[in-house]
CSV table of C-alpha atoms in Angstrom, one decimal:
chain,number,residue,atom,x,y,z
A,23,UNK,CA,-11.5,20.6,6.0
A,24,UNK,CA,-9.4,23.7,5.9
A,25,UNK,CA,-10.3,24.1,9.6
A,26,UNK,CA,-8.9,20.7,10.5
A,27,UNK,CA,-6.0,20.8,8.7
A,28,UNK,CA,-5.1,23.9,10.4
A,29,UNK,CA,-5.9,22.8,13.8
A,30,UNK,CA,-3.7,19.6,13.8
A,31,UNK,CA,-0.6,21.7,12.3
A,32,UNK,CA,-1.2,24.1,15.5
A,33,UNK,CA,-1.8,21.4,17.8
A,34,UNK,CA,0.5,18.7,17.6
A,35,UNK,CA,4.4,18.4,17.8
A,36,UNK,CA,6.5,19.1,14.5
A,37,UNK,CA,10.4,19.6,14.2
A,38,UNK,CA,12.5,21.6,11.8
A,39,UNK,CA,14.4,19.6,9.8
A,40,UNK,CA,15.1,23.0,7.8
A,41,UNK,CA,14.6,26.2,7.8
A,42,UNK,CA,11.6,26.3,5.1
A,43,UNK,CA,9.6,23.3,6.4
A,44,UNK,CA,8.6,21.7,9.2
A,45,UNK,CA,8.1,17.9,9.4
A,46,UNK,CA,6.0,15.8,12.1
A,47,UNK,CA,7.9,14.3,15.1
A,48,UNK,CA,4.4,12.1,16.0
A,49,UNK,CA,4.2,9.3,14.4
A,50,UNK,CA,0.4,9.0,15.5
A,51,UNK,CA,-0.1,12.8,14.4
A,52,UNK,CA,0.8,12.0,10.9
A,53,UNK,CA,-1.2,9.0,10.3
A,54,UNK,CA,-4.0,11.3,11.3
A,55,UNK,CA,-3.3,13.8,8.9
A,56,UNK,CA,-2.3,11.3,6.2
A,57,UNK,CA,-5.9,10.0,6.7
A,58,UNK,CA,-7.5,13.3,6.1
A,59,UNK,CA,-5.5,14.4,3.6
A,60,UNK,CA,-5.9,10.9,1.4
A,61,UNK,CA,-2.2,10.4,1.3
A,62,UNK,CA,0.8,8.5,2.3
A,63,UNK,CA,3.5,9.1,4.8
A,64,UNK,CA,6.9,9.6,4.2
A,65,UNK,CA,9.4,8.8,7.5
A,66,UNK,CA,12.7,9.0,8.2
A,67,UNK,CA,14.6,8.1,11.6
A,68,UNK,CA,15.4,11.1,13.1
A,69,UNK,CA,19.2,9.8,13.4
A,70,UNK,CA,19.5,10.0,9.5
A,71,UNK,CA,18.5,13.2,9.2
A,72,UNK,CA,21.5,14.8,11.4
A,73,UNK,CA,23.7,13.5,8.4
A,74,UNK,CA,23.7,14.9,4.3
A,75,UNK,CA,21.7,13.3,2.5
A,76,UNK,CA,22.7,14.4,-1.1
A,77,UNK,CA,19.6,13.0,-3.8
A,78,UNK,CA,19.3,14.2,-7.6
A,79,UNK,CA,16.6,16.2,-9.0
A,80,UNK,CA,15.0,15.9,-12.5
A,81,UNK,CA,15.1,19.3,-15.0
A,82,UNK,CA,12.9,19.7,-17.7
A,83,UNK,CA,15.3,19.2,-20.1
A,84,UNK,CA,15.6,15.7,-19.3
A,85,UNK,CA,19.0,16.1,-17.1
A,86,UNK,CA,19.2,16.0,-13.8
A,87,UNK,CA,20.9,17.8,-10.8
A,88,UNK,CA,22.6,16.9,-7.4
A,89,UNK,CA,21.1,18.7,-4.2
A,90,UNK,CA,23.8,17.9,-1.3
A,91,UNK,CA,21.0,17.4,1.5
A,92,UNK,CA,17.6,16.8,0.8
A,93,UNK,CA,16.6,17.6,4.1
A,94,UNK,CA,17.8,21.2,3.8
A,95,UNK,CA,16.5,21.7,0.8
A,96,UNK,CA,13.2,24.1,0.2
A,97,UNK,CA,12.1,23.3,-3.5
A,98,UNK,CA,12.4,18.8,-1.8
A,99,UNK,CA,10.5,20.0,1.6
A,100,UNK,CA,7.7,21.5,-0.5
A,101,UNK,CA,8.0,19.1,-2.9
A,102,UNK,CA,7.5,16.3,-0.2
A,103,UNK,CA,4.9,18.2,1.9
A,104,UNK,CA,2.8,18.9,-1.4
A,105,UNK,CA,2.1,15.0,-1.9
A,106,UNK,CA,3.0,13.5,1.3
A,107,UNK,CA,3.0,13.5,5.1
A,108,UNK,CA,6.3,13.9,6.3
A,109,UNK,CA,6.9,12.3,10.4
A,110,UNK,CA,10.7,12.3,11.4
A,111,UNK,CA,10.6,9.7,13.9
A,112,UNK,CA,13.0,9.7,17.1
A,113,UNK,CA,14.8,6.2,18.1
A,114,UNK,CA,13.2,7.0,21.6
A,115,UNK,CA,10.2,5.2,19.9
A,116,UNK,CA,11.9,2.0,18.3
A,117,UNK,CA,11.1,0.1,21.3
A,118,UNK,CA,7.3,1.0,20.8
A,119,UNK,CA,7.2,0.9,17.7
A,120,UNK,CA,8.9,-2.6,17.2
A,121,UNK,CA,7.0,-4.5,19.1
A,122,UNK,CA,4.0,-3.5,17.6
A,123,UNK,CA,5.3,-5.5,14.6
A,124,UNK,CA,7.5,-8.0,15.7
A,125,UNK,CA,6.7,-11.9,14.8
A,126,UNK,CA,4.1,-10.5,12.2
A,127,UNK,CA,6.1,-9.7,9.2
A,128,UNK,CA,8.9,-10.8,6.8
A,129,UNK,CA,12.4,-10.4,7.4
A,130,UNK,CA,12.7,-8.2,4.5
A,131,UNK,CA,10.3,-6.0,6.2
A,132,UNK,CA,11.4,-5.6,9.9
A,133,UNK,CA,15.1,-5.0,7.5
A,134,UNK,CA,13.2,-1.9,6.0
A,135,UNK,CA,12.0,-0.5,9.2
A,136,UNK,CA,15.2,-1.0,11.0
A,137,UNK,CA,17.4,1.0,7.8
A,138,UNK,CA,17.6,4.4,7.5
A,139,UNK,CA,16.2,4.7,4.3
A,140,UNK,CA,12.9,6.6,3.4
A,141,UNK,CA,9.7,4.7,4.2
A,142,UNK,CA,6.4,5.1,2.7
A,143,UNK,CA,3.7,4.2,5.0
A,144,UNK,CA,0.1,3.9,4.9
A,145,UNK,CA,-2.2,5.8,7.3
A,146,UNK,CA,-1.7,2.9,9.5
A,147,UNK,CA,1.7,2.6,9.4
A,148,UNK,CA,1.7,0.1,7.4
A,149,UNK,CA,5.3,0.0,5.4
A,150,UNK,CA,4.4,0.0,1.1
A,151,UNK,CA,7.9,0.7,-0.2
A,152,UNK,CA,10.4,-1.9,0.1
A,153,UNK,CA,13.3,-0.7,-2.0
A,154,UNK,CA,14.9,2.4,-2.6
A,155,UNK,CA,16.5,3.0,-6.2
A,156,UNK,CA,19.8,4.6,-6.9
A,157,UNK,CA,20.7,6.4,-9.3
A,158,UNK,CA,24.8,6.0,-9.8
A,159,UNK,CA,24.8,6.2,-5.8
A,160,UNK,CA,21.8,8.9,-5.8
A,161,UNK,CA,18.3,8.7,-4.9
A,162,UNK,CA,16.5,10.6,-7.6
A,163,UNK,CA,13.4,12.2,-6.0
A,164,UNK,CA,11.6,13.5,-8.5
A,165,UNK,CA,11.3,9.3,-9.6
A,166,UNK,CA,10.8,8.6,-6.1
A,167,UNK,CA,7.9,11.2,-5.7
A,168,UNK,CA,6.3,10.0,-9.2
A,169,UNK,CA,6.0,6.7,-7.9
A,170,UNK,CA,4.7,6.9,-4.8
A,171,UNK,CA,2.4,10.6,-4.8
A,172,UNK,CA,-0.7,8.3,-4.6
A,173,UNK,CA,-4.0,9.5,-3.2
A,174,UNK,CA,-5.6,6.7,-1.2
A,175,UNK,CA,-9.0,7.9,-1.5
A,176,UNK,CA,-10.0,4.8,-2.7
A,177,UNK,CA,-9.1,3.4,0.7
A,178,UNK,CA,-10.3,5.8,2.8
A,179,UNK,CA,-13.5,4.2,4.2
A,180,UNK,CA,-11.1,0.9,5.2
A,181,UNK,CA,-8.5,2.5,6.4
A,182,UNK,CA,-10.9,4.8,8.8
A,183,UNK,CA,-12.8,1.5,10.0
A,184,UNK,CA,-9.6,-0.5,10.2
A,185,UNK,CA,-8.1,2.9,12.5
A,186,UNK,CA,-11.4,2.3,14.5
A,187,UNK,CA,-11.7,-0.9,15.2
A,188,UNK,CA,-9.1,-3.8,14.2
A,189,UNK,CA,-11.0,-7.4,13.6
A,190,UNK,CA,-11.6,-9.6,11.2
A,191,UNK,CA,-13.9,-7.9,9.1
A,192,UNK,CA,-12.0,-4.3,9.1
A,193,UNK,CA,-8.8,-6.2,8.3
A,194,UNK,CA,-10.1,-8.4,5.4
A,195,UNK,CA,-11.8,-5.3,3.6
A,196,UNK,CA,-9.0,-3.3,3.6
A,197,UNK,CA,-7.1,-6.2,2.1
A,198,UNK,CA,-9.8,-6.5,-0.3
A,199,UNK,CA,-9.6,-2.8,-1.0
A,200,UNK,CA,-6.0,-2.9,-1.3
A,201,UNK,CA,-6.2,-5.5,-4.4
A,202,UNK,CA,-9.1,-3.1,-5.7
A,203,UNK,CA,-6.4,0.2,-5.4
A,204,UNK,CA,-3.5,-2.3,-6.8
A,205,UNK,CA,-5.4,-2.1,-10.5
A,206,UNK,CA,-5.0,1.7,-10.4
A,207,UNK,CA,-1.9,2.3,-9.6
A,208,UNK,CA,1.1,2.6,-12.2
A,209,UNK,CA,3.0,-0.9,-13.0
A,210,UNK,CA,6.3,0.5,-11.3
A,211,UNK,CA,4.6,0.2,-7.5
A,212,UNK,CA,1.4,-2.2,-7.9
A,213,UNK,CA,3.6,-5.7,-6.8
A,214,UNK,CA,4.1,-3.4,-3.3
A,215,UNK,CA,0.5,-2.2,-3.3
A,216,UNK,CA,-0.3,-6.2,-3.5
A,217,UNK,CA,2.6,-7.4,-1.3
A,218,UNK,CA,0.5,-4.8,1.5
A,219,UNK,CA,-2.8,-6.4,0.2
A,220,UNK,CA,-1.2,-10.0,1.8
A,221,UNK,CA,-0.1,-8.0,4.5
A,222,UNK,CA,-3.5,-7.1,5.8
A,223,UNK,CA,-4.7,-10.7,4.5
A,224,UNK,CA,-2.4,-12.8,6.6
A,225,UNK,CA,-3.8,-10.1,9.8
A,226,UNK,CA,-7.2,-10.9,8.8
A,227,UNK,CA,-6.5,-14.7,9.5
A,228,UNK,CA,-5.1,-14.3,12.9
A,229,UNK,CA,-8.9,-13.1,13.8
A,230,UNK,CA,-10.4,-15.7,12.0
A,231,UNK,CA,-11.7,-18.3,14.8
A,232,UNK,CA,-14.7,-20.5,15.7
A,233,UNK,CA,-16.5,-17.6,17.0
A,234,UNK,CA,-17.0,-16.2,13.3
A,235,UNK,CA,-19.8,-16.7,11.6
A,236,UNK,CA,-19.5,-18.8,8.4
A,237,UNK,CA,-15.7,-19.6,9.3
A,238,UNK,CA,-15.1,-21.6,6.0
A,239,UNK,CA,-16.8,-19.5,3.4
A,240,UNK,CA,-14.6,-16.8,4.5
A,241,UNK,CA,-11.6,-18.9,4.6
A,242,UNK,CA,-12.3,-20.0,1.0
A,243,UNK,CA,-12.9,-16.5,0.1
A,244,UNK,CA,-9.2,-15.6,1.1
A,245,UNK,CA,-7.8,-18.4,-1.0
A,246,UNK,CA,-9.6,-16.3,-4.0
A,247,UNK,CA,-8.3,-13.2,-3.0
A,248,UNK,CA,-4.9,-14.1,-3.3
A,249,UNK,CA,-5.9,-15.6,-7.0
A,250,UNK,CA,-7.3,-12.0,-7.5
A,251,UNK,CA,-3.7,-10.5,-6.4
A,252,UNK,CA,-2.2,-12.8,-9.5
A,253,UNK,CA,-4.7,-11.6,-12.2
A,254,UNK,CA,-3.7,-8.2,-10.9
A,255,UNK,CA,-0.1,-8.7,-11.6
A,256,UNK,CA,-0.5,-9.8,-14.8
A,257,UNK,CA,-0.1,-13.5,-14.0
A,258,UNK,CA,-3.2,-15.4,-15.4
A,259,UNK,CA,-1.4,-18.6,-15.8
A,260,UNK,CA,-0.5,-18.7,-12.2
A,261,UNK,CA,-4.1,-17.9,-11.0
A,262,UNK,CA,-5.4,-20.2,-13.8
A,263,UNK,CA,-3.5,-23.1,-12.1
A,264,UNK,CA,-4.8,-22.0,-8.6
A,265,UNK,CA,-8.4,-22.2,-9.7
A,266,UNK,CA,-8.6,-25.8,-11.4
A,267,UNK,CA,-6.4,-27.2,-8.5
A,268,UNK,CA,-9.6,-26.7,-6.5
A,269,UNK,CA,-12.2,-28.9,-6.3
A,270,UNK,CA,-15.5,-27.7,-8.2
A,271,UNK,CA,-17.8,-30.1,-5.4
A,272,UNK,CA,-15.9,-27.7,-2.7
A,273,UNK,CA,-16.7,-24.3,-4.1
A,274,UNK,CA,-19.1,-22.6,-1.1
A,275,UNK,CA,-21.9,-21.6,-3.2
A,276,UNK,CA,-21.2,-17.9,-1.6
A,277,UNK,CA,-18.0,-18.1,-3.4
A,278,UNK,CA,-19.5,-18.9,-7.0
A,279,UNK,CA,-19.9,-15.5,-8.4
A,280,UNK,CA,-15.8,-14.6,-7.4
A,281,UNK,CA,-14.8,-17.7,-8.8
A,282,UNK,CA,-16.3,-17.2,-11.7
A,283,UNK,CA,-14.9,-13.8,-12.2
A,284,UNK,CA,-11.3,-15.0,-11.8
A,285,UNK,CA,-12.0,-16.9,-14.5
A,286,UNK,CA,-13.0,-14.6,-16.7
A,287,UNK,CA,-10.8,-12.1,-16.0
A,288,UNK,CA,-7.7,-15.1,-16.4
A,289,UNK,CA,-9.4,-15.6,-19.6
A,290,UNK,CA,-9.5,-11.9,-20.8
A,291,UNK,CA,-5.8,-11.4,-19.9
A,292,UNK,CA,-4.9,-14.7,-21.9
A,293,UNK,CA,-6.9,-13.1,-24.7
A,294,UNK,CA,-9.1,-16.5,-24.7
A,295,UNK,CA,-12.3,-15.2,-26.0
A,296,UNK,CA,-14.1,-18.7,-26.7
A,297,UNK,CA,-14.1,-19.6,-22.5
A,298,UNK,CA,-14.2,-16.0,-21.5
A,299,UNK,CA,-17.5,-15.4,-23.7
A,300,UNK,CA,-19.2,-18.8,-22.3
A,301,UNK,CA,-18.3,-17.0,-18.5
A,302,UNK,CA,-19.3,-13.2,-19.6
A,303,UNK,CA,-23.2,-13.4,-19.1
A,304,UNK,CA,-23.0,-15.0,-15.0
A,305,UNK,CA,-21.2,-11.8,-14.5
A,306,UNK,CA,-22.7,-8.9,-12.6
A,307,UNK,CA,-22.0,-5.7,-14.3
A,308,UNK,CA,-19.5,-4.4,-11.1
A,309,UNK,CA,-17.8,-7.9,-11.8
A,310,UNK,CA,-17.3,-7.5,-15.6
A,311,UNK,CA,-16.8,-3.4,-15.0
A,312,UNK,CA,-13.8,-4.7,-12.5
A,313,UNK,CA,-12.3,-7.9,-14.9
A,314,UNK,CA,-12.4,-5.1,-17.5
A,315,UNK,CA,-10.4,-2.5,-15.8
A,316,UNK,CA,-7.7,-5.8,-14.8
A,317,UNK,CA,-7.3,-6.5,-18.5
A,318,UNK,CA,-7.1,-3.4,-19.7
A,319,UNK,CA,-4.5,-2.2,-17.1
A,320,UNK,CA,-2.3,-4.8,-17.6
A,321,UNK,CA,-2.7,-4.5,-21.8
């Protein structure tokens, strides 16, 4: 590992951005790295980084401190490089980059790739954070750091299939994954980690066509993913609603088992004991391990 770390810092193209540390100008070099590593990329235009860019820094005495320009900072650089990939990206590669995105995602997020704020990105390049916080006017780093240092290990197979090979089936297990990592993660950033999830779901569809094999079970099973992102935020009476507005007669018997683990799991969350115990046995034991965890993350 040690070996391969070492080769990509030697081999590909990386830019001061102060005199301490040195950040990634490849965009594709990072999302290499971040994919080895198990971690997330943080970019920046390069434009923003020519100006101060003054962010506050927690003490351990529960105070905080100013530090005019993060990007000239040692202790931020090597607080950044120790849980993060850090790519400053040149506006040479807008262009490129824009189209690879344009007509497939929200307004909000073309908005967030067009700023100059800090973006968090997935080993894909996919963008998780959508808002920065200030601080009276600040961006407090050590709060930024704390909420999105997150090791994607649990993503790594998808994410290394997806980097492969991008169909249907790559695209809809990493969104599958991605609702799997959203129960982990601290309540602060899970709604982003799920808003990604229907990222990678709403792909998924675009490959979905005649020439898939059992078309309609998979459709269905999307539909119960995105009742699975609800139980995961905490919204069992929203997924509840979702569930008995379908049509029992219609359930694909492939589709049984998750349907009745969205039940239960509503059921756990809503502390209903009398219909979650009459669901509990047509569980598997990875089912009830996973409704478990969902319940008692969001308790």
């Amino acid at each position: 590992m040690k070996k391969i770390v070492l080769f990509l810092l030697l081999t590909f193209p990386i830019l001061g951005v102060s005199q301490e540390t040195d950040w990634y100008t490849s965009l594709e070099a990072a999302k290499r790295l971040a994919l080895i590593q198990d971690k997330l990329i943080l970019m920046v235009w390069e434009e923003s980084t020519l100006y101060p860019e003054p962010v506050k820094v927690s003490n351990d005495r529960g105070g905080s401190i100013v530090i005019e320009n993060m990007f000239k900072n040692e202790y931020i650089n090597n607080l950044i490089w120790e849980h993060f990939i850090p790519v400053v990206v040149n506006e040479s590669q807008y262009t490129e980059l824009y189209e690879k995105i344009k007509g497939k995602h929200s307004k909000k997020y073309i908005d967030k790739f067009n700023d100059d704020s800090i973006k968090i990105l997935d080993a894909n390049g996919t963008i998780i954070n959508r808002i920065v916080v200030y601080d009276n006017f600040y961006l407090n780093i050590t709060t930024f750091v704390e909420r999105y240092a997150l090791s994607t290990s649990i993503l790594k197979g998808e994410l290394t299939n997806y980097s492969k090979q991008k169909d249907f089936y790559t695209t809809f297990r990493l969104a599958s994954k991605y609702i799997d990592f959203g129960i982990y993660v601290n309540k602060e950033v899970r709604a982003e980690i799920i808003k990604v999830s229907s990222i990678y779901l709403d792909e998924a569809n675009t490959y979905l066509n005649d020439t898939i094999e059992n078309k309609q079970t998979l459709l269905q099973r999307m539909d119960l993913l995105r009742i699975k992102q609800s139980l995961v935020l905490n919204k069992p009476r929203k997924a509840l609603r979702q569930l008995k507005r379908m049509d029992p007669s219609e359930i694909i018997e492939a589709n049984t088992a998750l349907v009745d683990f969205l039940y239960y799991t509503a059921y756990g969350l809503l502390k209903d004991e009398k219909n979650a115990s009459a669901l509990r046995s047509k569980l598997s034991l990875v089912n009830l391990k996973k409704a478990t965890q969902i319940i008692n993350k969001n308790f």
